[in-house]
PDB file of C-alpha atoms in Angstrom:
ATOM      1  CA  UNK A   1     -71.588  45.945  44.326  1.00  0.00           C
ATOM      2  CA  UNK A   2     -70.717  48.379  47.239  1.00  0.00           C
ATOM      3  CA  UNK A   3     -72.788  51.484  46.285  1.00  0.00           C
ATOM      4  CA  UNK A   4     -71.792  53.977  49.497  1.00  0.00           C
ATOM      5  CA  UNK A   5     -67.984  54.112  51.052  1.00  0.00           C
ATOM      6  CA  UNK A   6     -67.077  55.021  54.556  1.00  0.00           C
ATOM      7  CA  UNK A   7     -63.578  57.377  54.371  1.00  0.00           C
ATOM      8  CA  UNK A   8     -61.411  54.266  55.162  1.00  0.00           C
ATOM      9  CA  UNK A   9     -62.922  52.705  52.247  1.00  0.00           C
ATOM     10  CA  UNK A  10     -62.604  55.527  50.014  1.00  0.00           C
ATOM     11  CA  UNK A  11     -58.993  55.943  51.518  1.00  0.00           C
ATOM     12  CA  UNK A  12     -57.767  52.574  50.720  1.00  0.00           C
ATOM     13  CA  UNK A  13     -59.456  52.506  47.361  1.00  0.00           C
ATOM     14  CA  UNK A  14     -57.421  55.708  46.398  1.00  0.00           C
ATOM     15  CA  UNK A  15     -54.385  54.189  48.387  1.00  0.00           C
ATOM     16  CA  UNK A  16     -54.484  57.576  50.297  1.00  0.00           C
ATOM     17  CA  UNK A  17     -54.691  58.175  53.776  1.00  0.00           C
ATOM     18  CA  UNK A  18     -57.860  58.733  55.711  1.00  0.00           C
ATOM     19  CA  UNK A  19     -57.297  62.334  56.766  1.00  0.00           C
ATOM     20  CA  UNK A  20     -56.836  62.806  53.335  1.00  0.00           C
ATOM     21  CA  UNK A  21     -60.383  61.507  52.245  1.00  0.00           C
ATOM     22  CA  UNK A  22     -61.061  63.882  55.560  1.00  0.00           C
ATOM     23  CA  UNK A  23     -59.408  66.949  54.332  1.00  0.00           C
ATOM     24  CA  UNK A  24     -61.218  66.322  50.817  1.00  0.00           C
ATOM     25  CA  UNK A  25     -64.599  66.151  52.106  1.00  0.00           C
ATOM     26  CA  UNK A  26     -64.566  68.554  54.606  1.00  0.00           C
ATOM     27  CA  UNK A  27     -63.541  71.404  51.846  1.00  0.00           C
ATOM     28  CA  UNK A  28     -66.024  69.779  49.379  1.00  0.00           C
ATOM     29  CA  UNK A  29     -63.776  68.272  47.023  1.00  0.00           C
ATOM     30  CA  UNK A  30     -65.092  65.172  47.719  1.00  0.00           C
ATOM     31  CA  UNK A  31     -68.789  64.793  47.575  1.00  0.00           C
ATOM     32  CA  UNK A  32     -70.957  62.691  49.895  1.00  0.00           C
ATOM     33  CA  UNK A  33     -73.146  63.023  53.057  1.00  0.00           C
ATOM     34  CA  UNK A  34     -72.725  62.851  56.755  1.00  0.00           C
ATOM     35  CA  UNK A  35     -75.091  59.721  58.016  1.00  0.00           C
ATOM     36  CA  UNK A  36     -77.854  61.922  60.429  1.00  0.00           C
ATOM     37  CA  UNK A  37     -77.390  62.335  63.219  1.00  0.00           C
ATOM     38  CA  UNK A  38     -73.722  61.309  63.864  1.00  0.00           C
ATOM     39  CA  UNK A  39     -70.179  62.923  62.269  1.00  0.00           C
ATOM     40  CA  UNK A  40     -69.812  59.895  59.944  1.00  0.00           C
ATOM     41  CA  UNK A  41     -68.704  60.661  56.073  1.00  0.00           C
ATOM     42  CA  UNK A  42     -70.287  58.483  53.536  1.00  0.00           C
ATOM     43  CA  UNK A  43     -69.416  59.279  49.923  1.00  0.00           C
ATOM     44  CA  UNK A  44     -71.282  57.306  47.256  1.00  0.00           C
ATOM     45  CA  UNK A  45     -69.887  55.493  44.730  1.00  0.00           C
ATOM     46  CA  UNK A  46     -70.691  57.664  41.760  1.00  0.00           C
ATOM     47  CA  UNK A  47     -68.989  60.274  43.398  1.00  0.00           C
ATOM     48  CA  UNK A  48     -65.731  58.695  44.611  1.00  0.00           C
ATOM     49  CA  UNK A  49     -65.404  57.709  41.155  1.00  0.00           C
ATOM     50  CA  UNK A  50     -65.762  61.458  39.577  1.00  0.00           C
ATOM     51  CA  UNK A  51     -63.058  62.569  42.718  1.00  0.00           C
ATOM     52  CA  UNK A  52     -60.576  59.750  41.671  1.00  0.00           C
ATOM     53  CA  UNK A  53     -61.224  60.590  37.978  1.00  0.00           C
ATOM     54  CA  UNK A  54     -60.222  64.443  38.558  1.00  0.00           C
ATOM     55  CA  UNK A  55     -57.110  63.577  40.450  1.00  0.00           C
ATOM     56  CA  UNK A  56     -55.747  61.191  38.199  1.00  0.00           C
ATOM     57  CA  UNK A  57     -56.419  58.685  40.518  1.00  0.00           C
ATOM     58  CA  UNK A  58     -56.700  55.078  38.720  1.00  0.00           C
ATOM     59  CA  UNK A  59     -60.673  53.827  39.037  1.00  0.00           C
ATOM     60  CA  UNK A  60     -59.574  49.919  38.326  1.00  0.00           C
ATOM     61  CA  UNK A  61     -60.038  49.353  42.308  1.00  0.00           C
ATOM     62  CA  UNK A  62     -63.385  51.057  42.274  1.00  0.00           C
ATOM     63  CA  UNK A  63     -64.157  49.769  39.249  1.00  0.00           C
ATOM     64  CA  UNK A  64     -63.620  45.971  39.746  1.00  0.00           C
ATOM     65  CA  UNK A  65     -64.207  45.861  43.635  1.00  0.00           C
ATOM     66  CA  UNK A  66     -61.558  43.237  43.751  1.00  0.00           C
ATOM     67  CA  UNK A  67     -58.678  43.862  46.112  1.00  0.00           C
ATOM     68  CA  UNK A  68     -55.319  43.428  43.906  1.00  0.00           C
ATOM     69  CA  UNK A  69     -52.594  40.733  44.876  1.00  0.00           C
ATOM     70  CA  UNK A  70     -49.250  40.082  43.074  1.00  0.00           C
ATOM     71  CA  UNK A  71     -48.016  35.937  43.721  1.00  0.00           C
ATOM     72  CA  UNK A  72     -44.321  36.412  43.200  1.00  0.00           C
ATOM     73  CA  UNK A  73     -42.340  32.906  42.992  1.00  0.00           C
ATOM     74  CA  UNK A  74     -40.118  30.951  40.439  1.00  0.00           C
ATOM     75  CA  UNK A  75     -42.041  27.646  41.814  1.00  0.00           C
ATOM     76  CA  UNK A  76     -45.201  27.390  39.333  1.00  0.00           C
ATOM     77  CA  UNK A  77     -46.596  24.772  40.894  1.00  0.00           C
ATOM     78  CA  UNK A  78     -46.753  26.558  44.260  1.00  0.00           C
ATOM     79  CA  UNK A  79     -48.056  30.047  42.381  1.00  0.00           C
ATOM     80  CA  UNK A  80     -50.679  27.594  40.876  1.00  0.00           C
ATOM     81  CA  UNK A  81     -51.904  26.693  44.529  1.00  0.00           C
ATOM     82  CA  UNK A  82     -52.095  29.948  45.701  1.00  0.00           C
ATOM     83  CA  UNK A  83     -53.737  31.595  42.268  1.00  0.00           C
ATOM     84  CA  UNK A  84     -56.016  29.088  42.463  1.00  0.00           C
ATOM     85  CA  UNK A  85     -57.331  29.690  46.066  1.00  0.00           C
ATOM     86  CA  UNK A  86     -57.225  33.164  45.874  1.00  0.00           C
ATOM     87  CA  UNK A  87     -59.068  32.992  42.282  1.00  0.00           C
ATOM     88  CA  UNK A  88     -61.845  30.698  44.493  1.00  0.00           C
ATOM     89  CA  UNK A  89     -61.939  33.014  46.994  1.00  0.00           C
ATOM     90  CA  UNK A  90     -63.655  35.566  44.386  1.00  0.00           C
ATOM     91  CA  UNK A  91     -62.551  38.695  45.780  1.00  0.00           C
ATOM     92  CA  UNK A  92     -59.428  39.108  44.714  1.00  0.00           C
ATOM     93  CA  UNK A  93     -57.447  40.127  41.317  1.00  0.00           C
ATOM     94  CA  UNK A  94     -54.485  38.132  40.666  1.00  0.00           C
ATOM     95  CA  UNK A  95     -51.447  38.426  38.950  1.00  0.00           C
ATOM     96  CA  UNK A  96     -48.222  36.473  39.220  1.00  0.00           C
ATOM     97  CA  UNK A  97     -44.754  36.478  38.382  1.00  0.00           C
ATOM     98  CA  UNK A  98     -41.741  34.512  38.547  1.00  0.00           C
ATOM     99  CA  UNK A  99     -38.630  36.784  39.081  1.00  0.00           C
ATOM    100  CA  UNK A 100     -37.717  39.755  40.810  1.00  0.00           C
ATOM    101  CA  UNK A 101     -37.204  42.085  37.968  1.00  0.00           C
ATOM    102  CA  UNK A 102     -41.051  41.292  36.888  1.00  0.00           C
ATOM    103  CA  UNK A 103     -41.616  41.606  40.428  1.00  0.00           C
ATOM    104  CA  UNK A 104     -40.833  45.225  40.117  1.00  0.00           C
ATOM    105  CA  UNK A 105     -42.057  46.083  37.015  1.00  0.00           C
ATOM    106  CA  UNK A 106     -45.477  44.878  38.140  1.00  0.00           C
ATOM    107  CA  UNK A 107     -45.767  46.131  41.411  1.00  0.00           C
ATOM    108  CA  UNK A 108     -45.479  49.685  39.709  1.00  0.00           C
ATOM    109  CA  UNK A 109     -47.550  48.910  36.788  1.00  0.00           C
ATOM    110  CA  UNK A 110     -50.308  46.352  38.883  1.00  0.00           C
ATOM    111  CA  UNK A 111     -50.622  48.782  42.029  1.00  0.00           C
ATOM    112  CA  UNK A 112     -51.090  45.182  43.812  1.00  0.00           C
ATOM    113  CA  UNK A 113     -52.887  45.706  48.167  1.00  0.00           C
ATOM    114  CA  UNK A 114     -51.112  42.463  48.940  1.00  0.00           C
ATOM    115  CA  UNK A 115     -47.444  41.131  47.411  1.00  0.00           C
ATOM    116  CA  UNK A 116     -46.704  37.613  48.116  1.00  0.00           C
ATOM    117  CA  UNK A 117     -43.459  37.283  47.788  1.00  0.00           C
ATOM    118  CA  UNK A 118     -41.111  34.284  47.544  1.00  0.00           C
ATOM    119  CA  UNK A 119     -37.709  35.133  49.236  1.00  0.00           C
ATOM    120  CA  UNK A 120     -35.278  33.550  47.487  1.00  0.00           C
ATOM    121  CA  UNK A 121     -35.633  34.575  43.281  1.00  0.00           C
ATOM    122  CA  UNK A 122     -33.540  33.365  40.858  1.00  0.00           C
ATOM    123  CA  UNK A 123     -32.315  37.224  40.146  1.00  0.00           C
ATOM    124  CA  UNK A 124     -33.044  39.004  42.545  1.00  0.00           C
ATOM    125  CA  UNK A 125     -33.819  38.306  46.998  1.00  0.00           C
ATOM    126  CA  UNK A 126     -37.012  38.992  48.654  1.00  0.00           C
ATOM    127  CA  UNK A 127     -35.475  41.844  50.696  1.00  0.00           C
ATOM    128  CA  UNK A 128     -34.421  43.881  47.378  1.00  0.00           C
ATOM    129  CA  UNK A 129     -38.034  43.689  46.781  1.00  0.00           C
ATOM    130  CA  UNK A 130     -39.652  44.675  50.118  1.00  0.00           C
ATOM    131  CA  UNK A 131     -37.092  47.740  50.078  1.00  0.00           C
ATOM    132  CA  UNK A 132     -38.344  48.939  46.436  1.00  0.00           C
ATOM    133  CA  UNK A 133     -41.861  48.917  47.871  1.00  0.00           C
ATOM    134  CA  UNK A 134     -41.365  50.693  51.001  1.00  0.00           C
ATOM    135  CA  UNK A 135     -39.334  53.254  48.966  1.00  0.00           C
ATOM    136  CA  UNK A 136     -42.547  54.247  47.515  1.00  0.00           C
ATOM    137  CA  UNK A 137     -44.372  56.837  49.782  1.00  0.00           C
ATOM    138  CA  UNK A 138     -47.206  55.959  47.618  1.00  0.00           C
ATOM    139  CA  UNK A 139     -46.981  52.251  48.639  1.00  0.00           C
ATOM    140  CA  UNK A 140     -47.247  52.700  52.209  1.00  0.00           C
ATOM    141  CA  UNK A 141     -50.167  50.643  52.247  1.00  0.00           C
ATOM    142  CA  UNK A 142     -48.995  47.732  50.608  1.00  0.00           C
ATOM    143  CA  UNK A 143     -48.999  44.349  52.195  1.00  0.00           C
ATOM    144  CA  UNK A 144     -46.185  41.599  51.986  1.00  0.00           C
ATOM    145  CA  UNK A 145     -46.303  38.395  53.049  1.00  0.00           C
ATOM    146  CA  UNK A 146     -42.852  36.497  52.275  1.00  0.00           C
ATOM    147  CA  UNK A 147     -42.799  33.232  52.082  1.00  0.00           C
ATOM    148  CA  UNK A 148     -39.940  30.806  52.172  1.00  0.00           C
ATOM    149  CA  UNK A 149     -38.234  27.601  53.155  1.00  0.00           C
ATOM    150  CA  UNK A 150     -35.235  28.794  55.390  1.00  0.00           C
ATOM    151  CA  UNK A 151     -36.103  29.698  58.631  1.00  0.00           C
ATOM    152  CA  UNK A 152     -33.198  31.518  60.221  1.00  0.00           C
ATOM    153  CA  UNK A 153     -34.428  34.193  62.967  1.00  0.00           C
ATOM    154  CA  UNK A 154     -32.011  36.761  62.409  1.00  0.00           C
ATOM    155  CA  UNK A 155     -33.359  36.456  58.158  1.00  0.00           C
ATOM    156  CA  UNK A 156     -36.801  36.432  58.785  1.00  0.00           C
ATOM    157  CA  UNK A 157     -36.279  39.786  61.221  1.00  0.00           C
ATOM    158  CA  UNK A 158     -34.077  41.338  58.411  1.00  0.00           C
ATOM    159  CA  UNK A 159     -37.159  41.111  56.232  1.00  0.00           C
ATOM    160  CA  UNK A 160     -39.417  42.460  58.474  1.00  0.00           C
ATOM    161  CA  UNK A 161     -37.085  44.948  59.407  1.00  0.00           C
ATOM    162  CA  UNK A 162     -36.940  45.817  55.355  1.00  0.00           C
ATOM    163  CA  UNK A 163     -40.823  46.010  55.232  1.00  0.00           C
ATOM    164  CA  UNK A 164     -42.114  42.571  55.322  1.00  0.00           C
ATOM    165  CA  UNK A 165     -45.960  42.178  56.887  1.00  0.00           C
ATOM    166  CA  UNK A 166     -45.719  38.952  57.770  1.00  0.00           C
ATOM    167  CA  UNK A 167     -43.381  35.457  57.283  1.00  0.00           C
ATOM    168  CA  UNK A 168     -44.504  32.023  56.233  1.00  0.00           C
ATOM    169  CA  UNK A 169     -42.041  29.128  56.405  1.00  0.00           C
ATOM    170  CA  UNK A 170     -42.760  26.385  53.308  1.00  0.00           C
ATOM    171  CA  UNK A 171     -44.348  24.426  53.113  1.00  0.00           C
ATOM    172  CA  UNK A 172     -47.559  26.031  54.562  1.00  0.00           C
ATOM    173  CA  UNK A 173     -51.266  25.340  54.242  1.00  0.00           C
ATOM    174  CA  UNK A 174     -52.574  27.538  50.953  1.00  0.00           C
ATOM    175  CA  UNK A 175     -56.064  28.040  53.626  1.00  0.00           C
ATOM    176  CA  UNK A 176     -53.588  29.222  56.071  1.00  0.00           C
ATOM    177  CA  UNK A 177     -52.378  31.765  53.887  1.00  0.00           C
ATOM    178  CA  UNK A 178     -55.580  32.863  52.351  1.00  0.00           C
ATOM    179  CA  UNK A 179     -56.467  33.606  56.136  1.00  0.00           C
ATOM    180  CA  UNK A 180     -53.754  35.518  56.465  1.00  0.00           C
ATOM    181  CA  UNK A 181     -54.183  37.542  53.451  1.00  0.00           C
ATOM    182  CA  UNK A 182     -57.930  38.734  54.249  1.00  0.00           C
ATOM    183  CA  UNK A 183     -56.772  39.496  57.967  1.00  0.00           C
ATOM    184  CA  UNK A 184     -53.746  41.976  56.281  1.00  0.00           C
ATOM    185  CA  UNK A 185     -56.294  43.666  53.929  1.00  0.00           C
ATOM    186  CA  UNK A 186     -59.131  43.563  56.176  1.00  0.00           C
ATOM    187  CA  UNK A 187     -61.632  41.961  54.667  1.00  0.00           C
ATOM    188  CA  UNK A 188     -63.866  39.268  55.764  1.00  0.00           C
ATOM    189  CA  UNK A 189     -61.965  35.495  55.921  1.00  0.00           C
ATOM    190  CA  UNK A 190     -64.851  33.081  54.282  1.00  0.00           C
ATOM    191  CA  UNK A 191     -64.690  29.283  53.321  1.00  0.00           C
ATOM    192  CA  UNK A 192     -61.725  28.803  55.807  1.00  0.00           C
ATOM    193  CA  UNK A 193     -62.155  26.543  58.713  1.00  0.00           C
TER     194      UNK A 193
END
């Protein structure tokens, strides 16, 4: 368990932005040291927690470690694949749904770092959902990763154009995707060749 944070750790943890950690620190609301002999910020964990704590801040993130990713797709079989190599990956906390009305429910209740998001819902289409995140100020840091079977350029750039991180065509390689996911939230790819 990760016992000291730099600010971009604390920052993403509190799905804040790094001058805000900054700002925080610098007038002491934030508690932690400055590693000797350099300007870097480390805040320790017992204190990150007692700053998130006082600002209403949820503490799951800090408190589980795990980096938080919502599978949304009406395919079970496929969510299967992908729960299951994210849930072998062991750094991640997974939850899934199967419409787009859950989709948004959950991605308000959840908080998810990562959304992977089928395009085409029964009720509701991908780019309904990427909009509702990146209406959010407070889910500017969200990733998405759509994935789908139709491949038509001007689609795809609609997507991205509505918030979309990345596109995968179906079928792809779950390992491919995993990749994909760590590069997006920054964290170290293992067990993929």
């Amino acid at each position: 368990m990760k016992t000291v944070f730099t600010t971009g750790e604390a920052a993403k943890i509190c799905k804040v932005s790094q001058q805000t950690i900054i700002r925080c620190f610098d007038s002491g609301q934030l508690k932690g040291f400055r590693v000797p002999g350099s300007r870097f910020r480390r805040i320790p964990r017992d204190q990150l927690y007692a700053f998130m704590r006082d600002n209403g801040i949820p503490t799951d993130a800090l408190d589980s470690g795990k980096r938080k990713i919502l599978v949304v797709d009406d395919d079970e079989s496929l969510v299967e694949l992908i729960v299951d190599a994210l849930t072998a990956d062991g750094r991640f906390d997974i939850r899934s749904v199967n419409n787009g009305f859950g989709a948004g429910m959950l991605i308000k209740e959840f908080r998810p770092d990562l959304v992977v998001l089928d395009v085409m819902l029964p009720d509701i289409n991908g780019k309904e959902v990427c909009n509702l995140v990146r209406s959010d100020a407070t889910m500017d840091d969200v990733r998405i990763i759509c994935i789908s079977g139709m491949v038509e350029q001007e689609k795809i750039q609609e997507l991205r154009d509505a918030g979309a991180d990345e596109f995968m065509k179906k079928p792809f390689d779950v390992d491919q995707l995993v990749t994909r996911v760590c590069q997006l939230l920054d964290v170290e790819s293992i067990g993929v060749k």
